[in-house]
mmCIF file of C-alpha atoms and ligand atoms in Angstrom:
data_model
loop_
_atom_site.group_PDB
_atom_site.id
_atom_site.type_symbol
_atom_site.label_atom_id
_atom_site.label_comp_id
_atom_site.label_asym_id
_atom_site.label_seq_id
_atom_site.Cartn_x
_atom_site.Cartn_y
_atom_site.Cartn_z
ATOM 1 C CA MET A 1 83.886 132.425 21.545
ATOM 2 C CA THR A 2 80.887 130.995 23.383
ATOM 3 C CA ARG A 3 79.287 132.952 26.206
ATOM 4 C CA LYS A 4 77.545 130.474 28.469
ATOM 5 C CA TYR A 5 74.256 131.063 30.222
ATOM 6 C CA ASN A 6 75.520 131.395 33.772
ATOM 7 C CA PHE A 7 72.830 130.849 36.410
ATOM 8 C CA SER A 8 75.150 131.634 39.321
ATOM 9 C CA ALA A 9 73.631 133.316 42.376
ATOM 10 C CA GLY A 10 76.629 135.647 42.509
ATOM 11 C CA PRO A 11 78.951 136.804 41.155
ATOM 12 C CA ALA A 12 76.461 136.640 38.345
ATOM 13 C CA MET A 13 76.247 137.440 34.647
ATOM 14 C CA LEU A 14 76.810 141.001 33.458
ATOM 15 C CA PRO A 15 75.145 142.393 30.325
ATOM 16 C CA GLN A 16 77.282 141.550 27.300
ATOM 17 C CA GLU A 17 76.992 145.130 26.003
ATOM 18 C CA VAL A 18 78.519 146.355 29.253
ATOM 19 C CA LEU A 19 81.435 143.942 29.016
ATOM 20 C CA GLU A 20 82.026 144.930 25.396
ATOM 21 C CA GLN A 21 82.066 148.610 26.295
ATOM 22 C CA ALA A 22 84.479 147.957 29.162
ATOM 23 C CA GLN A 23 86.668 145.990 26.750
ATOM 24 C CA ALA A 24 86.626 148.795 24.188
ATOM 25 C CA GLU A 25 87.557 151.335 26.865
ATOM 26 C CA MET A 26 90.068 149.123 28.656
ATOM 27 C CA LEU A 27 93.394 150.466 27.407
ATOM 28 C CA ASP A 28 92.450 154.087 26.834
ATOM 29 C CA TRP A 29 89.400 155.489 28.567
ATOM 30 C CA HIS A 30 88.011 158.381 26.473
ATOM 31 C CA GLY A 31 91.424 159.591 25.310
ATOM 32 C CA SER A 32 92.876 159.657 28.827
ATOM 33 C CA GLY A 33 95.654 157.299 27.739
ATOM 34 C CA MET A 34 94.971 154.935 30.626
ATOM 35 C CA SER A 35 92.478 152.377 31.838
ATOM 36 C CA VAL A 36 89.971 153.273 34.545
ATOM 37 C CA MET A 37 91.846 150.888 36.866
ATOM 38 C CA GLU A 38 94.959 153.039 36.628
ATOM 39 C CA MET A 39 93.350 156.407 37.327
ATOM 40 C CA SER A 40 93.605 158.437 40.496
ATOM 41 C CA HIS A 41 90.251 158.323 42.218
ATOM 42 C CA ARG A 42 90.603 162.043 42.861
ATOM 43 C CA GLY A 43 91.434 163.030 39.276
ATOM 44 C CA LYS A 44 88.880 164.814 37.117
ATOM 45 C CA GLU A 45 88.389 161.866 34.740
ATOM 46 C CA TYR A 46 87.541 159.441 37.507
ATOM 47 C CA MET A 47 85.415 162.009 39.350
ATOM 48 C CA SER A 48 83.295 162.364 36.212
ATOM 49 C CA ILE A 49 82.829 158.574 36.062
ATOM 50 C CA ALA A 50 81.889 158.387 39.750
ATOM 51 C CA GLU A 51 79.476 161.304 39.583
ATOM 52 C CA ALA A 52 77.744 160.009 36.432
ATOM 53 C CA ALA A 53 77.258 156.592 38.043
ATOM 54 C CA GLU A 54 75.610 158.135 41.098
ATOM 55 C CA ALA A 55 73.422 160.441 38.996
ATOM 56 C CA ASP A 56 72.301 157.532 36.801
ATOM 57 C CA LEU A 57 71.501 155.314 39.799
ATOM 58 C CA ARG A 58 69.506 158.170 41.332
ATOM 59 C CA GLU A 59 67.598 158.531 38.064
ATOM 60 C CA VAL A 60 66.993 154.794 37.588
ATOM 61 C CA MET A 61 65.742 154.230 41.157
ATOM 62 C CA ALA A 62 64.124 157.686 41.523
ATOM 63 C CA ILE A 63 66.080 158.236 44.739
ATOM 64 C CA PRO A 64 64.809 161.341 46.569
ATOM 65 C CA ASP A 65 67.260 164.178 47.286
ATOM 66 C CA ASN A 66 67.186 163.596 51.028
ATOM 67 C CA TYR A 67 69.029 160.281 50.604
ATOM 68 C CA LYS A 68 72.769 159.738 50.344
ATOM 69 C CA VAL A 69 74.090 157.124 47.926
ATOM 70 C CA LEU A 70 77.318 155.510 49.131
ATOM 71 C CA PHE A 71 79.680 153.351 47.053
ATOM 72 C CA LEU A 72 81.476 151.226 49.662
ATOM 73 C CA GLN A 73 83.516 148.059 50.089
ATOM 74 C CA GLY A 74 83.098 145.077 52.378
ATOM 75 C CA GLY A 75 80.036 143.490 50.803
ATOM 76 C CA ALA A 76 76.535 143.298 52.176
ATOM 77 C CA SER A 77 77.990 141.273 55.046
ATOM 78 C CA SER A 78 79.861 144.309 56.417
ATOM 79 C CA GLN A 79 76.574 146.164 56.505
ATOM 80 C CA PHE A 80 75.248 143.531 58.925
ATOM 81 C CA SER A 81 77.476 145.273 61.517
ATOM 82 C CA ALA A 82 77.509 148.810 60.068
ATOM 83 C CA ILE A 83 73.717 149.057 60.358
ATOM 84 C CA PRO A 84 73.416 148.582 64.142
ATOM 85 C CA LEU A 85 76.557 150.676 64.696
ATOM 86 C CA ASN A 86 75.116 153.594 62.723
ATOM 87 C CA LEU A 87 71.401 153.337 63.362
ATOM 88 C CA LEU A 88 70.891 152.356 66.997
ATOM 89 C CA HIS A 89 71.166 156.012 68.089
ATOM 90 C CA GLY A 90 71.454 154.949 71.711
ATOM 91 C CA LYS A 91 68.439 152.636 71.614
ATOM 92 C CA ALA A 92 68.618 149.168 73.120
ATOM 93 C CA GLY A 93 67.525 147.090 70.183
ATOM 94 C CA ALA A 94 66.088 146.567 66.731
ATOM 95 C CA ASP A 95 63.455 144.400 65.081
ATOM 96 C CA TYR A 96 64.472 141.751 62.561
ATOM 97 C CA ILE A 97 62.331 139.577 60.299
ATOM 98 C CA ASN A 98 63.675 136.069 59.730
ATOM 99 C CA THR A 99 62.838 134.721 56.288
ATOM 100 C CA GLY A 100 65.893 132.592 55.611
ATOM 101 C CA ALA A 101 69.644 132.172 55.502
ATOM 102 C CA TRP A 102 70.574 135.807 54.874
ATOM 103 C CA SER A 103 68.159 137.121 57.499
ATOM 104 C CA LYS A 104 69.800 134.774 59.975
ATOM 105 C CA LYS A 105 73.260 136.092 59.191
ATOM 106 C CA ALA A 106 72.084 139.669 59.632
ATOM 107 C CA ILE A 107 70.451 138.725 62.946
ATOM 108 C CA ALA A 108 73.538 136.917 64.242
ATOM 109 C CA GLU A 109 75.793 139.869 63.509
ATOM 110 C CA ALA A 110 73.400 142.507 64.901
ATOM 111 C CA SER A 111 73.069 140.448 68.090
ATOM 112 C CA ARG A 112 76.691 141.312 68.850
ATOM 113 C CA TYR A 113 75.745 144.990 69.114
ATOM 114 C CA CYS A 114 72.186 145.160 70.395
ATOM 115 C CA ALA A 115 69.108 143.318 71.574
ATOM 116 C CA VAL A 116 67.577 141.744 68.494
ATOM 117 C CA ASN A 117 63.841 141.148 68.566
ATOM 118 C CA VAL A 118 62.919 138.614 65.905
ATOM 119 C CA ALA A 119 59.466 140.029 65.255
ATOM 120 C CA SER A 120 58.496 137.282 62.830
ATOM 121 C CA SER A 121 60.075 134.086 61.582
ATOM 122 C CA SER A 122 58.788 131.746 58.919
ATOM 123 C CA GLU A 123 61.321 129.073 59.806
ATOM 124 C CA ASP A 124 58.417 126.833 60.888
ATOM 125 C CA THR A 125 57.316 126.764 57.225
ATOM 126 C CA ASN A 126 60.860 125.849 56.219
ATOM 127 C CA PHE A 127 60.982 129.385 54.768
ATOM 128 C CA SER A 128 58.388 128.605 52.116
ATOM 129 C CA SER A 129 56.181 131.481 53.235
ATOM 130 C CA ILE A 130 56.130 134.964 54.792
ATOM 131 C CA TYR A 131 53.743 135.842 57.616
ATOM 132 C CA PRO A 132 51.487 138.888 57.146
ATOM 133 C CA GLN A 133 52.598 142.003 58.947
ATOM 134 C CA GLU A 134 49.530 141.979 61.234
ATOM 135 C CA SER A 135 51.011 138.925 62.960
ATOM 136 C CA TRP A 136 54.448 140.490 63.603
ATOM 137 C CA ASP A 137 55.487 141.090 67.190
ATOM 138 C CA THR A 138 57.261 144.412 66.670
ATOM 139 C CA ASN A 139 58.690 146.670 69.355
ATOM 140 C CA PRO A 140 57.460 150.282 69.030
ATOM 141 C CA ASP A 141 60.768 151.438 70.543
ATOM 142 C CA ALA A 142 62.956 149.558 68.046
ATOM 143 C CA ALA A 143 65.747 151.633 66.486
ATOM 144 C CA TYR A 144 64.810 150.176 63.083
ATOM 145 C CA LEU A 145 63.229 147.141 61.441
ATOM 146 C CA HIS A 146 65.464 145.015 59.217
ATOM 147 C CA TYR A 147 64.253 142.570 56.595
ATOM 148 C CA THR A 148 65.512 140.728 53.528
ATOM 149 C CA PRO A 149 63.172 141.466 50.593
ATOM 150 C CA ASN A 150 64.627 138.574 48.584
ATOM 151 C CA GLU A 151 66.201 135.496 50.137
ATOM 152 C CA THR A 152 68.778 134.435 47.563
ATOM 153 C CA ILE A 153 69.186 130.879 48.844
ATOM 154 C CA GLY A 154 65.555 129.976 49.564
ATOM 155 C CA GLY A 155 64.097 131.861 46.586
ATOM 156 C CA LEU A 156 61.564 133.645 48.800
ATOM 157 C CA GLU A 157 60.604 137.241 47.995
ATOM 158 C CA PHE A 158 58.364 139.830 49.638
ATOM 159 C CA PRO A 159 55.649 140.972 47.195
ATOM 160 C CA TRP A 160 54.916 143.932 49.537
ATOM 161 C CA ILE A 161 56.854 146.485 51.560
ATOM 162 C CA PRO A 162 56.381 146.491 55.346
ATOM 163 C CA GLU A 163 54.766 149.603 56.858
ATOM 164 C CA THR A 164 56.753 150.610 59.917
ATOM 165 C CA GLY A 165 55.517 154.126 60.639
ATOM 166 C CA ASP A 166 58.222 156.137 62.422
ATOM 167 C CA VAL A 167 60.520 153.141 62.813
ATOM 168 C CA PRO A 168 63.065 153.265 59.951
ATOM 169 C CA LEU A 169 62.788 150.357 57.538
ATOM 170 C CA VAL A 170 66.109 148.738 56.563
ATOM 171 C CA ALA A 171 66.363 146.337 53.625
ATOM 172 C CA ASP A 172 69.068 143.963 52.419
ATOM 173 C CA MET A 173 68.285 144.221 48.708
ATOM 174 C CA SER A 174 71.429 142.404 47.530
ATOM 175 C CA SER A 175 69.609 140.030 45.206
ATOM 176 C CA THR A 176 66.571 142.094 44.196
ATOM 177 C CA ILE A 177 67.779 145.680 43.800
ATOM 178 C CA LEU A 178 67.136 147.048 40.292
ATOM 179 C CA SER A 179 64.886 144.103 39.367
ATOM 180 C CA ARG A 180 61.702 146.196 39.574
ATOM 181 C CA PRO A 181 60.672 149.719 40.615
ATOM 182 C CA VAL A 182 60.705 150.378 44.345
ATOM 183 C CA ASP A 183 59.503 153.385 46.343
ATOM 184 C CA VAL A 184 62.757 154.414 48.036
ATOM 185 C CA SER A 185 60.945 156.919 50.257
ATOM 186 C CA LYS A 186 59.447 154.029 52.237
ATOM 187 C CA PHE A 187 62.921 153.036 53.451
ATOM 188 C CA GLY A 188 65.373 154.431 55.970
ATOM 189 C CA LEU A 189 68.211 152.450 54.427
ATOM 190 C CA ILE A 190 68.688 150.111 51.478
ATOM 191 C CA TYR A 191 71.905 148.157 50.947
ATOM 192 C CA ALA A 192 73.175 145.666 48.416
ATOM 193 C CA GLY A 193 76.348 143.848 47.469
ATOM 194 C CA ALA A 194 76.956 144.548 43.786
ATOM 195 C CA GLN A 195 77.754 141.086 42.470
ATOM 196 C CA LYS A 196 74.175 139.989 41.840
ATOM 197 C CA ASN A 197 72.354 142.750 40.037
ATOM 198 C CA ILE A 198 74.642 145.794 39.974
ATOM 199 C CA GLY A 199 78.152 144.974 38.799
ATOM 200 C CA PRO A 200 81.317 143.188 39.883
ATOM 201 C CA ALA A 201 82.041 141.999 43.429
ATOM 202 C CA GLY A 202 83.884 144.440 45.651
ATOM 203 C CA LEU A 203 81.317 147.227 45.554
ATOM 204 C CA THR A 204 78.471 147.683 48.034
ATOM 205 C CA ILE A 205 75.744 150.279 47.577
ATOM 206 C CA VAL A 206 74.123 151.944 50.592
ATOM 207 C CA ILE A 207 71.181 154.323 50.127
ATOM 208 C CA VAL A 208 70.471 156.048 53.421
ATOM 209 C CA ARG A 209 68.129 158.836 54.518
ATOM 210 C CA ASP A 210 69.908 161.995 55.676
ATOM 211 C CA ASP A 211 68.356 162.159 59.143
ATOM 212 C CA LEU A 212 69.685 158.703 60.041
ATOM 213 C CA ILE A 213 73.361 159.536 59.647
ATOM 214 C CA GLY A 214 75.706 161.435 61.953
ATOM 215 C CA LYS A 215 74.783 159.557 65.123
ATOM 216 C CA ALA A 216 76.988 156.457 64.859
ATOM 217 C CA ALA A 217 78.137 154.730 68.050
ATOM 218 C CA ASP A 218 81.585 155.852 69.272
ATOM 219 C CA ILE A 219 83.116 152.456 68.570
ATOM 220 C CA THR A 220 82.074 152.541 64.886
ATOM 221 C CA PRO A 221 85.110 152.008 62.664
ATOM 222 C CA THR A 222 85.664 155.238 60.741
ATOM 223 C CA MET A 223 85.406 153.360 57.441
ATOM 224 C CA MET A 224 81.914 152.166 58.428
ATOM 225 C CA ASP A 225 80.578 155.535 59.572
ATOM 226 C CA TYR A 226 78.001 156.635 56.994
ATOM 227 C CA ALA A 227 78.462 160.310 57.911
ATOM 228 C CA VAL A 228 82.203 160.105 57.254
ATOM 229 C CA GLN A 229 81.702 158.340 53.929
ATOM 230 C CA ALA A 230 78.892 160.692 52.873
ATOM 231 C CA LYS A 231 81.017 163.738 53.626
ATOM 232 C CA ALA A 232 83.927 162.245 51.659
ATOM 233 C CA GLY A 233 81.759 161.300 48.651
ATOM 234 C CA SER A 234 82.494 157.605 49.441
ATOM 235 C CA MET A 235 86.204 158.419 49.134
ATOM 236 C CA TYR A 236 87.391 158.454 52.736
ATOM 237 C CA ASN A 237 89.970 156.037 51.342
ATOM 238 C CA THR A 238 90.464 154.583 47.862
ATOM 239 C CA PRO A 239 87.066 153.289 46.706
ATOM 240 C CA PRO A 240 86.602 150.197 44.499
ATOM 241 C CA THR A 241 87.136 152.328 41.408
ATOM 242 C CA TYR A 242 86.744 149.779 38.629
ATOM 243 C CA ALA A 243 83.662 148.127 40.131
ATOM 244 C CA TRP A 244 82.091 151.581 40.560
ATOM 245 C CA TYR A 245 82.823 152.372 36.885
ATOM 246 C CA LEU A 246 81.319 149.075 35.693
ATOM 247 C CA ALA A 247 78.235 149.624 37.863
ATOM 248 C CA GLY A 248 77.876 152.967 36.102
ATOM 249 C CA LEU A 249 77.882 151.185 32.724
ATOM 250 C CA VAL A 250 75.180 148.835 34.054
ATOM 251 C CA PHE A 251 73.031 151.811 35.142
ATOM 252 C CA LYS A 252 73.281 153.250 31.611
ATOM 253 C CA TRP A 253 72.358 149.835 30.220
ATOM 254 C CA LEU A 254 69.299 149.768 32.510
ATOM 255 C CA GLN A 255 68.216 153.135 31.140
ATOM 256 C CA ARG A 256 68.377 151.646 27.634
ATOM 257 C CA GLN A 257 66.157 148.722 28.757
ATOM 258 C CA GLY A 258 63.373 151.119 29.719
ATOM 259 C CA GLY A 259 64.521 151.594 33.299
ATOM 260 C CA LEU A 260 63.181 149.493 36.130
ATOM 261 C CA GLU A 261 59.689 149.354 34.672
ATOM 262 C CA GLY A 262 61.084 147.813 31.507
ATOM 263 C CA MET A 263 63.262 145.461 33.559
ATOM 264 C CA ALA A 264 60.313 144.397 35.743
ATOM 265 C CA GLU A 265 58.289 143.415 32.704
ATOM 266 C CA ILE A 266 61.085 141.234 31.342
ATOM 267 C CA ASN A 267 61.912 139.776 34.780
ATOM 268 C CA LYS A 268 58.313 138.851 35.509
ATOM 269 C CA ARG A 269 57.994 137.153 32.127
ATOM 270 C CA LYS A 270 61.209 135.177 32.678
ATOM 271 C CA ALA A 271 60.196 134.067 36.188
ATOM 272 C CA ASP A 272 56.606 133.241 35.210
ATOM 273 C CA LYS A 273 57.648 130.930 32.394
ATOM 274 C CA LEU A 274 60.235 129.116 34.503
ATOM 275 C CA TYR A 275 57.814 128.556 37.400
ATOM 276 C CA ALA A 276 55.135 127.467 34.909
ATOM 277 C CA ALA A 277 57.522 124.866 33.500
ATOM 278 C CA ILE A 278 58.185 123.608 37.041
ATOM 279 C CA ASP A 279 54.514 123.562 38.042
ATOM 280 C CA ASP A 280 53.388 121.927 34.785
ATOM 281 C CA SER A 281 55.524 118.886 35.497
ATOM 282 C CA ASP A 282 55.425 116.182 38.158
ATOM 283 C CA PHE A 283 59.169 115.819 37.807
ATOM 284 C CA TYR A 284 60.266 119.289 39.023
ATOM 285 C CA LYS A 285 59.208 120.984 42.224
ATOM 286 C CA ASN A 286 59.615 124.394 43.875
ATOM 287 C CA PRO A 287 58.654 124.483 47.571
ATOM 288 C CA VAL A 288 57.822 128.203 47.898
ATOM 289 C CA GLN A 289 54.216 129.365 48.223
ATOM 290 C CA LYS A 290 53.302 130.945 44.878
ATOM 291 C CA GLU A 291 52.802 134.552 45.969
ATOM 292 C CA PHE A 292 56.248 134.642 47.626
ATOM 293 C CA ARG A 293 58.284 133.146 44.811
ATOM 294 C CA SER A 294 61.397 135.086 43.905
ATOM 295 C CA TRP A 295 61.741 136.654 40.479
ATOM 296 C CA MET A 296 65.516 136.365 40.724
ATOM 297 C CA ASN A 297 66.403 133.021 42.333
ATOM 298 C CA VAL A 298 64.433 129.922 41.379
ATOM 299 C CA PRO A 299 65.310 126.790 43.363
ATOM 300 C CA PHE A 300 63.867 123.495 42.175
ATOM 301 C CA THR A 301 64.321 119.818 42.920
ATOM 302 C CA LEU A 302 64.097 116.765 40.702
ATOM 303 C CA ALA A 303 61.705 113.914 41.570
ATOM 304 C CA ASN A 304 64.766 111.713 42.042
ATOM 305 C CA SER A 305 67.775 113.466 43.563
ATOM 306 C CA GLU A 306 70.060 110.716 42.245
ATOM 307 C CA LEU A 307 69.606 112.310 38.825
ATOM 308 C CA ASP A 308 71.016 115.687 39.980
ATOM 309 C CA GLY A 309 74.491 114.946 38.643
ATOM 310 C CA GLU A 310 73.198 113.826 35.261
ATOM 311 C CA PHE A 311 70.960 116.901 35.029
ATOM 312 C CA LEU A 312 73.894 119.226 35.713
ATOM 313 C CA LYS A 313 76.018 117.361 33.163
ATOM 314 C CA GLN A 314 73.408 117.567 30.410
ATOM 315 C CA ALA A 315 72.732 121.221 31.201
ATOM 316 C CA ALA A 316 76.441 122.014 30.936
ATOM 317 C CA GLU A 317 76.560 120.293 27.535
ATOM 318 C CA ARG A 318 74.076 122.950 26.405
ATOM 319 C CA ASP A 319 76.141 125.758 27.958
ATOM 320 C CA LEU A 320 73.731 126.142 30.887
ATOM 321 C CA VAL A 321 76.038 126.364 33.900
ATOM 322 C CA THR A 322 76.156 126.942 37.685
ATOM 323 C CA LEU A 323 72.736 125.425 38.273
ATOM 324 C CA LYS A 324 73.677 123.408 41.347
ATOM 325 C CA GLY A 325 71.494 124.379 44.307
ATOM 326 C CA HIS A 326 72.908 125.813 47.527
ATOM 327 C CA ARG A 327 74.315 123.054 49.737
ATOM 328 C CA SER A 328 71.704 123.823 52.418
ATOM 329 C CA VAL A 329 68.786 123.303 50.003
ATOM 330 C CA GLY A 330 70.050 120.765 47.458
ATOM 331 C CA GLY A 331 68.612 120.279 43.984
ATOM 332 C CA MET A 332 69.023 123.107 41.496
ATOM 333 C CA ARG A 333 68.880 126.878 41.628
ATOM 334 C CA ALA A 334 68.541 129.078 38.569
ATOM 335 C CA SER A 335 69.427 132.674 39.327
ATOM 336 C CA ILE A 336 67.911 134.808 36.616
ATOM 337 C CA TYR A 337 69.018 138.343 37.395
ATOM 338 C CA ASN A 338 68.615 141.298 35.027
ATOM 339 C CA ALA A 339 71.564 140.282 32.856
ATOM 340 C CA MET A 340 70.288 136.739 32.173
ATOM 341 C CA PRO A 341 68.794 136.988 28.693
ATOM 342 C CA GLU A 342 65.297 135.646 28.214
ATOM 343 C CA ALA A 343 66.810 133.240 25.660
ATOM 344 C CA GLY A 344 68.802 131.703 28.530
ATOM 345 C CA VAL A 345 65.605 130.964 30.447
ATOM 346 C CA ASP A 346 64.037 129.528 27.276
ATOM 347 C CA ALA A 347 67.073 127.284 26.754
ATOM 348 C CA LEU A 348 66.870 126.059 30.349
ATOM 349 C CA ILE A 349 63.160 125.258 30.027
ATOM 350 C CA ALA A 350 63.767 123.343 26.775
ATOM 351 C CA MET A 351 66.559 121.374 28.444
ATOM 352 C CA MET A 352 64.351 120.588 31.479
ATOM 353 C CA ARG A 353 61.580 119.282 29.201
ATOM 354 C CA ASP A 354 63.987 117.078 27.247
ATOM 355 C CA PHE A 355 65.507 115.730 30.452
ATOM 356 C CA GLU A 356 62.101 114.900 31.876
ATOM 357 C CA LYS A 357 61.169 113.073 28.654
ATOM 358 C CA GLU A 358 64.261 110.926 29.002
ATOM 359 C CA TYR A 359 64.146 110.256 32.770
ATOM 360 C CA GLY A 360 60.678 111.289 34.009
HETATM 361 C C1 PLP B 401 74.863 137.600 48.513
HETATM 362 C C2 PLP B 401 74.070 138.153 49.626
HETATM 363 C C3 PLP B 401 74.672 138.689 50.776
HETATM 364 C C4 PLP B 401 76.164 138.659 50.991
HETATM 365 O O1 PLP B 401 76.772 139.561 50.167
HETATM 366 P P1 PLP B 401 78.350 139.847 50.261
HETATM 367 O O2 PLP B 401 78.465 141.033 49.383
HETATM 368 O O3 PLP B 401 79.037 138.620 49.758
HETATM 369 O O4 PLP B 401 78.670 140.129 51.690
HETATM 370 C C5 PLP B 401 73.867 139.220 51.752
HETATM 371 N N1 PLP B 401 72.533 139.243 51.619
HETATM 372 C C6 PLP B 401 71.910 138.740 50.525
HETATM 373 C C7 PLP B 401 70.422 138.797 50.432
HETATM 374 C C8 PLP B 401 72.669 138.177 49.504
HETATM 375 O O5 PLP B 401 72.057 137.687 48.415
#
């Protein structure tokens, strides 16, 4: 068996140890005589799995007690609508920061429910930069401020957290959650689809401060009402049980890596060496201003785009796969989430150097 180095932006690699544990527990979870997929979500075995996963995530992210952790379905994209529905609290609008493709999707969906004030947009830099907060045109009466700490497609990441005072800060952390420590208390709400850095697709995590829930708009679908889901322990209906279980195994794996501090050290090293390889060559290029470069998603172009196909072919011959860039950006994109081993990044860099020698 060969496990390839999979640079997909999502669904992405999972830690091999986690997959092996899931395999070992597949047919008979802890003497229950059944797989986790076959269990009642309300039975005591599954409840213990669900509760341990939440407790471990709370420990790993140091989530304060006055936050609910919800294990939902519908992906981050459903949250684009759930957020205005739950957090407007009768206000007319919200502030949004536009830093790329995912910001735009969040803005488009929120615009169906409220007046969106785009307080800052770096579209005029082709999303290669982020404007300092002093230049933002925020509305003091906004219900919340939404931003995308890491733009998965553009490879643009905030190195700082906005300060919004009494206005709740909302973050789409889909592609950066668990990559480094983060002060949860600075946020009103954090959400993330699981398939990048948490676990399998089908699970969406929402971390929301207690005082923000319970005031959803009347038209909010019951399934999307945070208060309903919080009260039901994320089990208003059948939750994505297997994805929740696997996420729990990932949280335990993170604890064994030294938590988020340990992860951050490894992630920074991986990103630094890949960007250094790009910057050290005239053949490869990354357009993002250095201080805003993503630790998780590294887009790069070749000096001659006609060589893209050959690059992808030679990479695949070395078991380096899913490197094709997003269709809106072109070139390559290496997503190097937590589960991408450092050896995978080293193998990619070696391949890039060899390719440049041949074609550069
Ligand atoms: C992948 C991604 C999404 C979409 O996630 P789904 O779970 O597929 O809805 C949203 N925002 C960001 C930043 C992403 O990376």
